[in-house]
Coordinates of C-alpha atoms in Angstrom, one line a residue:
X1 CA 139.2 -175.0 215.2
X2 CA 140.1 -171.3 214.8
X3 CA 143.0 -171.4 217.2
X4 CA 141.2 -168.8 219.3
X5 CA 141.2 -170.9 222.4
X6 CA 144.9 -171.6 222.5
X7 CA 145.7 -168.0 222.0
X8 CA 143.2 -166.6 224.5
X9 CA 145.9 -165.6 226.9
X10 CA 147.2 -163.0 224.6
X11 CA 144.3 -160.6 225.2
X12 CA 142.2 -159.6 228.2
X13 CA 139.5 -162.1 229.3
X14 CA 137.3 -162.5 226.3
X15 CA 134.3 -163.2 228.3
X16 CA 134.3 -160.0 230.3
X17 CA 133.2 -156.5 229.1
X18 CA 135.9 -153.9 229.3
X19 CA 136.2 -150.3 228.5
X20 CA 138.5 -149.1 225.8
X21 CA 140.8 -147.8 228.5
X22 CA 141.3 -151.4 229.7
X23 CA 142.8 -152.6 226.4
X24 CA 146.3 -153.8 227.0
X25 CA 148.9 -151.0 226.6
X26 CA 152.2 -151.9 225.2
X27 CA 153.6 -148.3 225.3
X28 CA 155.8 -146.5 227.8
X29 CA 155.4 -147.6 231.4
X30 CA 155.0 -144.2 233.2
X31 CA 152.6 -142.9 230.6
X32 CA 150.8 -146.3 230.6
X33 CA 150.3 -146.0 234.3
X34 CA 148.9 -142.5 234.1
X35 CA 146.6 -143.5 231.3
X36 CA 145.3 -146.5 233.2
X37 CA 144.5 -144.4 236.3
X38 CA 142.3 -142.2 234.1
X39 CA 140.6 -145.0 232.1
X40 CA 137.3 -144.7 234.0
X41 CA 137.2 -140.9 234.2
X42 CA 134.5 -139.1 232.2
X43 CA 135.7 -136.1 230.3
X44 CA 134.1 -132.8 231.0
X45 CA 131.7 -131.7 228.3
X46 CA 133.6 -129.5 225.9
X47 CA 137.0 -130.9 227.0
X48 CA 137.5 -128.0 229.4
X49 CA 140.4 -129.6 231.4
X50 CA 142.2 -130.4 228.1
X51 CA 141.7 -126.8 226.9
X52 CA 143.2 -125.4 230.2
X53 CA 146.1 -127.8 229.9
X54 CA 146.9 -126.7 226.3
X55 CA 146.7 -123.1 227.4
X56 CA 149.3 -123.7 230.1
X57 CA 151.5 -125.5 227.6
X58 CA 151.4 -122.5 225.2
X59 CA 149.0 -123.9 222.7
X60 CA 151.4 -126.4 221.1
X61 CA 148.6 -127.6 218.7
X62 CA 148.9 -124.3 216.9
X63 CA 152.5 -124.8 216.1
X64 CA 151.6 -126.9 213.1
X65 CA 148.6 -127.0 210.6
X66 CA 146.1 -129.8 210.8
X67 CA 143.8 -131.6 208.4
X68 CA 140.7 -132.5 210.4
X69 CA 138.5 -135.5 209.4
X70 CA 134.9 -135.3 210.7
X71 CA 131.6 -137.0 209.9
X72 CA 129.6 -140.0 210.9
X73 CA 131.2 -142.9 209.0
X74 CA 134.4 -143.5 206.9
X75 CA 136.6 -141.2 209.0
X76 CA 139.3 -143.8 209.8
X77 CA 139.5 -145.0 206.2
X78 CA 139.8 -141.4 205.0
X79 CA 142.5 -140.6 207.5
X80 CA 144.4 -143.7 206.5
X81 CA 144.3 -142.6 202.8
X82 CA 145.4 -139.0 203.8
X83 CA 148.4 -140.2 205.9
X84 CA 149.5 -142.7 203.2
X85 CA 149.5 -140.0 200.6
X86 CA 151.3 -137.5 202.8
X87 CA 154.0 -140.1 203.6
X88 CA 154.4 -140.7 199.8
X89 CA 155.0 -137.1 199.2
X90 CA 157.6 -136.8 202.0
X91 CA 155.4 -134.8 204.3
X92 CA 156.2 -135.6 208.0
X93 CA 152.8 -136.0 209.5
X94 CA 151.4 -136.9 212.9
X95 CA 148.1 -138.7 213.0
X96 CA 145.5 -139.1 215.7
X97 CA 142.5 -141.5 215.2
X98 CA 139.6 -141.8 217.5
X99 CA 138.8 -145.6 217.4
X100 CA 140.9 -147.5 219.9
X101 CA 139.9 -151.0 218.8
X102 CA 143.6 -151.9 218.2
X103 CA 144.6 -150.5 221.6
X104 CA 145.3 -146.9 222.5
X105 CA 149.0 -147.0 221.5
X106 CA 147.9 -147.5 217.9
X107 CA 145.8 -144.3 217.8
X108 CA 148.9 -142.1 217.5
X109 CA 151.0 -142.1 214.4
X110 CA 154.2 -140.3 213.3
X111 CA 155.8 -140.3 209.9
X112 CA 153.5 -143.0 208.5
X113 CA 154.0 -145.5 211.4
X114 CA 153.0 -146.0 215.0
X115 CA 154.6 -143.4 217.1
X116 CA 157.7 -144.7 219.1
X117 CA 157.1 -145.4 222.8
X118 CA 160.0 -143.3 223.9
X119 CA 158.6 -140.3 222.0
X120 CA 155.3 -140.5 223.9
X121 CA 157.2 -140.9 227.1
X122 CA 159.2 -137.7 226.6
X123 CA 156.1 -135.8 225.7
X124 CA 154.4 -137.1 228.9
X125 CA 157.4 -136.0 230.9
X126 CA 157.0 -132.5 229.5
X127 CA 153.3 -132.2 230.4
X128 CA 153.3 -134.1 233.7
X129 CA 154.3 -131.1 235.9
X130 CA 151.2 -129.2 234.6
X131 CA 148.7 -131.9 235.3
X132 CA 148.0 -130.9 239.0
X133 CA 147.1 -127.4 237.8
X134 CA 144.2 -128.6 235.7
X135 CA 143.2 -131.7 237.7
X136 CA 142.4 -129.8 240.9
X137 CA 138.7 -130.5 240.3
X138 CA 139.1 -134.0 238.8
X139 CA 141.3 -136.0 236.5
X140 CA 141.6 -135.7 232.8
X141 CA 140.0 -138.6 231.0
X142 CA 142.3 -141.1 229.4
X143 CA 141.5 -139.9 225.9
X144 CA 142.2 -136.3 227.0
X145 CA 145.6 -137.3 228.3
X146 CA 146.4 -139.2 225.1
X147 CA 145.4 -136.1 223.1
X148 CA 147.6 -133.8 225.1
X149 CA 150.6 -136.2 225.0
X150 CA 150.1 -136.7 221.2
X151 CA 149.9 -133.0 220.5
X152 CA 153.0 -132.3 222.6
X153 CA 154.9 -135.1 220.8
X154 CA 153.9 -133.6 217.4
X155 CA 155.1 -130.2 218.4
X156 CA 158.4 -131.5 219.7
X157 CA 159.1 -133.8 216.6
X158 CA 158.3 -131.4 214.9
X159 CA 155.7 -132.5 212.3
X160 CA 154.8 -130.6 209.1
X161 CA 151.2 -131.1 209.9
X162 CA 148.8 -133.3 211.9
X163 CA 145.8 -135.4 210.6
X164 CA 143.3 -135.6 213.3
X165 CA 139.9 -137.3 213.6
X166 CA 137.4 -135.0 215.3
X167 CA 133.8 -135.5 216.3
X168 CA 130.8 -133.4 217.2
X169 CA 129.9 -132.1 220.7
X170 CA 129.6 -134.9 223.1
X171 CA 131.6 -137.4 221.2
X172 CA 134.2 -137.3 224.0
X173 CA 131.6 -138.8 226.5
X174 CA 131.6 -142.5 227.5
X175 CA 130.2 -144.8 224.7
X176 CA 130.5 -142.2 222.0
X177 CA 133.8 -143.5 220.8
X178 CA 135.4 -140.2 219.9
X179 CA 137.8 -137.4 221.2
X180 CA 135.2 -134.6 221.1
X181 CA 135.0 -131.5 218.9
X182 CA 138.7 -130.6 218.4
X183 CA 138.4 -128.4 215.3
X184 CA 138.3 -125.1 217.1
X185 CA 141.4 -125.9 219.0
X186 CA 143.5 -126.3 215.8
X187 CA 144.8 -124.4 212.8
X188 CA 142.7 -126.1 210.1
X189 CA 143.5 -125.0 206.5
X190 CA 141.8 -128.2 205.1
X191 CA 139.0 -130.3 206.5
X192 CA 137.5 -133.5 205.2
X193 CA 133.8 -134.2 206.0
X194 CA 132.8 -137.8 205.4
X195 CA 129.1 -138.9 205.1
X196 CA 127.0 -137.6 207.9
X197 CA 124.1 -139.7 209.1
X198 CA 121.0 -138.0 210.5
X199 CA 120.5 -139.8 213.8
X200 CA 117.1 -138.7 215.0
X201 CA 113.6 -139.9 214.2
X202 CA 111.2 -137.2 215.4
X203 CA 111.9 -135.1 212.2
X204 CA 111.4 -138.1 209.9
X205 CA 115.0 -139.0 209.2
X206 CA 116.8 -142.1 210.3
X207 CA 120.0 -144.1 209.8
X208 CA 118.0 -146.4 207.5
X209 CA 116.9 -143.5 205.3
X210 CA 120.4 -142.1 205.2
X211 CA 121.8 -145.5 204.1
X212 CA 119.3 -145.9 201.4
X213 CA 120.3 -142.6 200.0
X214 CA 124.0 -142.7 200.5
X215 CA 125.6 -146.1 200.9
X216 CA 123.9 -148.8 198.9
X217 CA 125.1 -149.5 195.4
X218 CA 121.8 -148.2 194.1
X219 CA 122.4 -144.9 195.8
X220 CA 125.9 -144.5 194.4
X221 CA 124.7 -145.6 191.0
X222 CA 122.2 -142.8 190.8
X223 CA 125.0 -140.8 189.2
X224 CA 125.3 -143.2 186.3
X225 CA 127.4 -145.9 187.8
X226 CA 127.1 -149.6 187.3
X227 CA 128.7 -152.8 188.4
X228 CA 131.6 -151.8 186.3
X229 CA 132.2 -148.5 188.1
X230 CA 130.8 -145.2 189.1
X231 CA 130.9 -143.0 185.9
X232 CA 129.4 -139.9 187.5
X233 CA 131.8 -139.3 190.4
X234 CA 129.2 -139.6 193.1
X235 CA 125.8 -137.9 193.5
X236 CA 124.8 -135.9 190.5
X237 CA 125.1 -132.1 190.4
X238 CA 121.4 -131.9 190.2
X239 CA 121.1 -133.4 193.6
X240 CA 123.5 -130.8 195.0
X241 CA 121.6 -128.1 193.2
X242 CA 118.5 -128.8 195.1
X243 CA 120.4 -127.2 198.0
X244 CA 121.8 -124.4 196.0
X245 CA 125.0 -125.9 194.5
X246 CA 126.2 -124.9 191.1
X247 CA 128.8 -126.1 188.7
X248 CA 130.7 -122.9 189.5
X249 CA 131.7 -124.2 192.9
X250 CA 134.0 -122.4 195.1
X251 CA 132.9 -120.4 198.2
X252 CA 129.7 -121.6 199.8
X253 CA 128.9 -118.0 200.5
X254 CA 128.5 -117.6 196.7
X255 CA 126.0 -120.4 196.2
X256 CA 122.3 -119.7 196.3
X257 CA 122.0 -122.1 199.3
X258 CA 118.5 -122.4 200.8
X259 CA 119.2 -121.3 204.4
X260 CA 115.7 -122.4 205.4
X261 CA 113.2 -120.7 207.7
X262 CA 113.6 -120.4 211.4
X263 CA 111.5 -123.5 212.0
X264 CA 114.1 -125.6 210.1
X265 CA 117.2 -124.2 211.7
X266 CA 117.2 -126.5 214.8
X267 CA 116.6 -129.6 212.6
X268 CA 119.4 -128.7 210.2
X269 CA 121.8 -127.8 213.1
X270 CA 121.1 -131.3 214.5
X271 CA 122.0 -132.9 211.1
X272 CA 125.3 -131.0 211.0
X273 CA 126.2 -131.7 214.6
X274 CA 128.6 -134.7 213.9
X275 CA 131.0 -132.3 212.1
X276 CA 131.4 -130.0 215.1
X277 CA 133.1 -126.7 214.4
X278 CA 135.2 -127.9 211.4
X279 CA 133.2 -125.9 208.9
X280 CA 134.3 -122.3 209.4
X281 CA 135.8 -119.3 207.7
X282 CA 139.3 -119.9 206.3
X283 CA 139.0 -123.7 206.0
X284 CA 138.7 -125.4 202.6
X285 CA 136.1 -128.1 203.3
X286 CA 136.3 -131.3 201.2
X287 CA 132.7 -132.6 201.4
X288 CA 131.9 -136.3 200.7
X289 CA 128.7 -137.3 199.0
X290 CA 125.8 -136.7 201.4
X291 CA 122.1 -137.6 201.6
X292 CA 120.0 -134.6 200.8
X293 CA 119.1 -133.6 204.3
X294 CA 122.8 -133.7 205.3
X295 CA 123.9 -131.9 202.2
X296 CA 121.4 -129.1 202.9
X297 CA 122.5 -128.8 206.5
X298 CA 126.2 -128.8 205.7
X299 CA 125.9 -126.4 202.8
X300 CA 123.9 -124.1 205.0
X301 CA 126.5 -124.1 207.6
X302 CA 129.3 -123.5 205.0
X303 CA 127.4 -120.6 203.5
X304 CA 126.9 -118.9 206.9
X305 CA 130.5 -119.4 207.8
X306 CA 131.9 -118.4 204.4
X307 CA 133.8 -121.6 204.0
X308 CA 135.2 -122.7 200.6
X309 CA 133.8 -126.1 199.7
X310 CA 134.8 -128.8 197.3
X311 CA 132.0 -131.3 196.7
X312 CA 132.1 -134.9 195.7
X313 CA 130.2 -135.4 192.5
X314 CA 131.1 -131.9 191.2
X315 CA 134.7 -130.9 191.9
X316 CA 136.0 -134.4 192.6
X317 CA 134.8 -138.0 192.9
X318 CA 135.0 -141.6 191.7
X319 CA 135.0 -142.0 187.9
X320 CA 135.3 -145.8 187.8
X321 CA 136.2 -148.9 189.8
X322 CA 136.5 -152.7 189.3
X323 CA 137.3 -155.6 191.6
X324 CA 140.9 -156.7 191.8
X325 CA 142.7 -159.3 193.7
X326 CA 143.1 -158.0 197.3
X327 CA 141.1 -154.9 196.7
X328 CA 140.0 -152.8 193.7
X329 CA 141.3 -150.7 190.8
X330 CA 139.9 -147.2 190.9
X331 CA 140.0 -144.0 188.7
X332 CA 139.5 -140.8 190.7
X333 CA 138.7 -137.3 189.6
X334 CA 140.7 -135.0 191.8
X335 CA 140.6 -131.3 192.3
X336 CA 143.7 -131.0 190.1
X337 CA 143.2 -133.7 187.5
X338 CA 142.3 -137.3 186.8
X339 CA 144.2 -140.3 188.4
X340 CA 143.8 -143.6 186.6
X341 CA 144.5 -147.2 187.4
X342 CA 145.0 -146.8 191.2
X343 CA 145.1 -150.0 193.3
X344 CA 143.3 -149.6 196.6
X345 CA 143.8 -152.6 199.0
X346 CA 140.3 -152.2 200.4
X347 CA 137.0 -153.7 199.3
X348 CA 133.7 -151.9 198.4
X349 CA 132.4 -148.8 196.8
X350 CA 132.4 -147.0 200.1
X351 CA 136.2 -147.3 200.4
X352 CA 136.6 -145.9 196.8
X353 CA 134.7 -142.9 197.9
X354 CA 136.7 -142.5 201.1
X355 CA 139.8 -142.6 198.9
X356 CA 138.4 -139.8 196.7
X357 CA 137.8 -137.6 199.7
X358 CA 141.3 -138.3 201.1
X359 CA 143.0 -137.6 197.8
X360 CA 141.1 -134.3 197.4
X361 CA 142.1 -133.3 200.9
X362 CA 145.7 -133.9 200.2
X363 CA 145.5 -132.0 196.9
X364 CA 143.9 -129.1 198.7
X365 CA 146.6 -129.1 201.4
X366 CA 149.6 -129.4 199.0
X367 CA 148.6 -126.9 196.4
X368 CA 145.1 -125.7 197.0
X369 CA 143.8 -128.2 194.5
X370 CA 145.2 -126.3 191.5
X371 CA 147.6 -128.9 190.2
X372 CA 147.6 -132.6 189.6
X373 CA 149.8 -134.6 192.0
X374 CA 152.5 -137.0 190.7
X375 CA 150.5 -140.0 189.5
X376 CA 153.3 -142.5 190.3
X377 CA 153.5 -141.3 193.9
X378 CA 149.7 -141.4 194.3
X379 CA 149.6 -145.0 192.9
X380 CA 152.4 -146.2 195.3
X381 CA 150.9 -144.5 198.3
X382 CA 147.3 -145.8 197.8
X383 CA 148.6 -149.3 197.4
X384 CA 150.0 -149.0 201.0
X385 CA 146.8 -147.8 202.7
X386 CA 146.2 -149.5 206.1
X387 CA 143.5 -152.1 205.6
X388 CA 143.3 -153.5 209.1
X389 CA 139.7 -154.1 210.2
X390 CA 138.2 -153.3 206.9
X391 CA 137.0 -156.6 205.4
X392 CA 140.4 -157.9 206.5
X393 CA 141.0 -161.6 205.9
X394 CA 142.7 -163.1 208.9
X395 CA 142.3 -166.8 208.4
X396 CA 141.6 -169.3 205.6
X397 CA 139.6 -172.6 205.5
X398 CA 137.2 -171.3 206.3
X399 CA 137.8 -167.7 205.4
X400 CA 137.4 -165.4 208.4
X401 CA 136.8 -161.7 207.7
X402 CA 136.9 -158.8 210.1
X403 CA 135.2 -155.5 209.8
X404 CA 134.8 -152.7 212.3
X405 CA 131.4 -151.7 210.9
X406 CA 129.3 -150.8 214.0
X407 CA 126.3 -148.9 212.6
X408 CA 123.5 -149.7 210.1
X409 CA 125.0 -147.6 207.3
X410 CA 128.4 -149.1 207.7
X411 CA 126.9 -152.7 207.8
X412 CA 125.0 -151.9 204.6
X413 CA 128.3 -151.0 202.9
X414 CA 130.0 -154.1 204.2
X415 CA 127.2 -156.4 202.9
X416 CA 127.5 -154.8 199.4
X417 CA 131.2 -155.2 199.4
X418 CA 131.0 -158.8 200.5
X419 CA 128.7 -159.6 197.7
X420 CA 131.1 -157.9 195.2
X421 CA 134.4 -159.2 196.4
X422 CA 134.0 -162.6 198.1
X423 CA 131.1 -164.7 196.8
X424 CA 130.7 -167.1 199.8
X425 CA 128.4 -170.0 199.3
X426 CA 127.5 -169.7 203.0
X427 CA 128.2 -167.0 205.6
X428 CA 128.1 -167.1 209.4
X429 CA 128.5 -163.9 211.4
X430 CA 129.8 -163.3 214.9
X431 CA 128.0 -160.2 216.1
X432 CA 128.2 -157.9 219.2
X433 CA 126.6 -154.5 219.3
X434 CA 127.7 -151.3 220.9
X435 CA 124.3 -149.6 221.1
X436 CA 120.7 -150.1 221.9
X437 CA 118.0 -152.5 220.7
X438 CA 116.9 -150.3 217.8
X439 CA 120.4 -150.1 216.4
X440 CA 120.9 -153.8 216.8
X441 CA 117.6 -154.5 215.0
X442 CA 118.6 -152.3 212.0
X443 CA 122.0 -153.9 211.8
X444 CA 120.7 -157.4 212.0
X445 CA 118.0 -156.7 209.4
X446 CA 120.7 -155.7 206.9
X447 CA 122.6 -158.9 207.7
X448 CA 119.7 -161.3 207.7
X449 CA 119.4 -161.9 203.9
X450 CA 123.1 -162.9 203.5
X451 CA 123.7 -165.0 206.6
X452 CA 123.0 -168.7 207.1
X453 CA 123.4 -168.2 210.9
X454 CA 124.6 -165.7 213.5
X455 CA 126.5 -166.2 216.7
X456 CA 125.9 -163.5 219.2
X457 CA 128.5 -162.6 221.8
X458 CA 129.2 -160.1 224.5
X459 CA 130.3 -156.6 223.7
X460 CA 133.6 -155.1 225.0
X461 CA 132.5 -151.9 226.7
X462 CA 130.1 -150.9 229.4
X463 CA 127.8 -149.4 226.7
X464 CA 127.5 -152.7 224.8
X465 CA 124.1 -154.3 224.4
X466 CA 123.9 -157.3 226.8
X467 CA 124.0 -160.5 224.8
X468 CA 120.7 -161.8 226.2
X469 CA 119.0 -158.5 225.0
X470 CA 120.8 -158.9 221.6
X471 CA 119.5 -162.5 221.4
X472 CA 115.9 -161.3 222.0
X473 CA 116.3 -158.8 219.1
X474 CA 117.9 -161.4 216.8
X475 CA 115.2 -163.9 217.5
X476 CA 112.7 -161.6 215.9
X477 CA 114.9 -161.0 212.9
X478 CA 116.4 -164.5 212.2
X479 CA 114.2 -166.9 214.1
X480 CA 115.5 -169.0 217.0
X481 CA 116.8 -171.8 214.7
X482 CA 119.4 -169.5 213.0
X483 CA 121.0 -168.0 216.1
X484 CA 123.4 -169.2 218.8
X485 CA 124.3 -167.3 221.9
X486 CA 128.0 -167.6 223.1
X487 CA 129.1 -164.9 225.5
X488 CA 132.8 -165.6 225.3
X489 CA 134.4 -164.3 222.2
X490 CA 136.9 -167.2 221.7
X491 CA 134.1 -169.7 222.0
X492 CA 131.9 -167.7 219.7
X493 CA 134.6 -167.8 217.0
X494 CA 134.9 -171.5 217.3
X495 CA 131.1 -171.9 217.1
X496 CA 131.0 -169.8 214.0
X497 CA 133.7 -171.9 212.3
X498 CA 131.8 -175.1 213.2
X499 CA 128.6 -173.7 211.7
X500 CA 130.3 -172.5 208.6
X501 CA 132.0 -175.8 208.0
X502 CA 128.7 -177.6 208.5
X503 CA 126.9 -175.3 206.0
X504 CA 129.4 -175.8 203.2
X505 CA 131.3 -179.1 202.9
X506 CA 133.1 -177.9 199.7
X507 CA 135.0 -175.0 201.4
X508 CA 132.9 -172.1 200.1
X509 CA 131.9 -170.9 203.6
X510 CA 133.0 -167.8 205.4
X511 CA 132.9 -166.2 208.9
X512 CA 132.3 -162.5 209.3
X513 CA 133.0 -160.7 212.6
X514 CA 131.5 -157.2 213.0
X515 CA 129.1 -155.0 214.9
X516 CA 131.5 -153.8 217.6
X517 CA 134.9 -152.3 216.8
X518 CA 136.4 -153.3 220.2
X519 CA 135.2 -156.9 219.8
X520 CA 136.7 -157.0 216.3
X521 CA 140.0 -155.8 217.8
X522 CA 139.9 -158.6 220.3
X523 CA 139.0 -161.1 217.6
X524 CA 142.0 -159.9 215.5
X525 CA 144.3 -160.5 218.4
X526 CA 142.9 -163.9 219.0
X527 CA 143.1 -165.0 215.4
X528 CA 146.3 -163.5 214.2
X529 CA 148.7 -163.9 217.1

């Protein structure tokens, strides 16, 4: 038994879908009540009410600089690296991350830890008198209120800077899982852009095409890497040069970037949409390795804006990596020098590349990337990076691993990392999907070769794919004899353990929970507490 059943009372009813706003809040009571009242409210497109509130408050978000993290995947890991490094160098930072799978109180950080409840309460008291002035035509959404309170708390602390996860236009809407495009609200000297996944099909690109080019080991190894490590620091300079990059680097306005004809402009704008307004004049953009269509779109936007860009694979990147107990040892090329023998308590090539982006962003903020940071401090900080929900082992015998991967590219990265770091004889997955049938089919197709069986369960939000629909998709991928349908999460965990133990009598079996970040958050609560 997993113990899930006896601990089921510690979380909301595992058998009932719930919105992220319904996750139990352990923070301040008055703020909690205001947040709960707004849990079902849809934010206005463009965050108009939030913008009006910040105007009334005197633009507190501009009283400190911000590092904005944008992109499609890897944002939370990159933010975790940035905040750990800043804490190591004594920088008092506030942090705001979009995913609320651990509960909304965990989304706001201050000084390297979860923000104290009384700090949020005081910030809420400061902004509460202004709420009626902006809610005359409807309430703020819960996430908008959390944003406003966090910003007010950061300004009052005060912080030296904030590290904020931003999305593209529309990411504040229900089911999108983000705060919206925040970059134009903030003073952003440095931005980190993680891999961007083209998300449309009419122009010929898809998540699958992006993952083939950007997340698989074969894709990373195009630069000369091998199982022993990536020797080329990411995608080769030649790949970047197809879009106009050169070893000279620097201002994107100085590259011979192919700006494309008018017919291509709408398509390229759609590719760059997930980064919102973060690429703009005056911001140093730390750009993760991208698939070629995304690289072309992002470099075009940087050239038009006159942004300064540092590119993974040219100005910085991963020089080497090897598996270690509890994570991996990595060597990174930073903007200011080389950092050897760094322990990162996260598994997989994708996490090493997220760490490279995070380190480059901190180098850029602390000194413009001109000088190497203190190696001992970097080593100590990276060893403390938050690894919750990233191939996190929460139980043994059998081993139960959690990962918040909820898209085909992310699942591809997880499968590669599992093969590298765990070596299970048999693996059973518990899967829920926050998306449609097409997304589910691509995710399950990635998982099928490595799973002995899959247990399908209900999602945790209104936008989750119903379990019966998920079962119909899974039947076409796995066949009926390899799937079980168990709507309640606690029962699904127990079923997965039973199947894993039956598959491997010698103890080499594992259970993987993924596909829906909110479901992973619930599973973590059930299994750890």
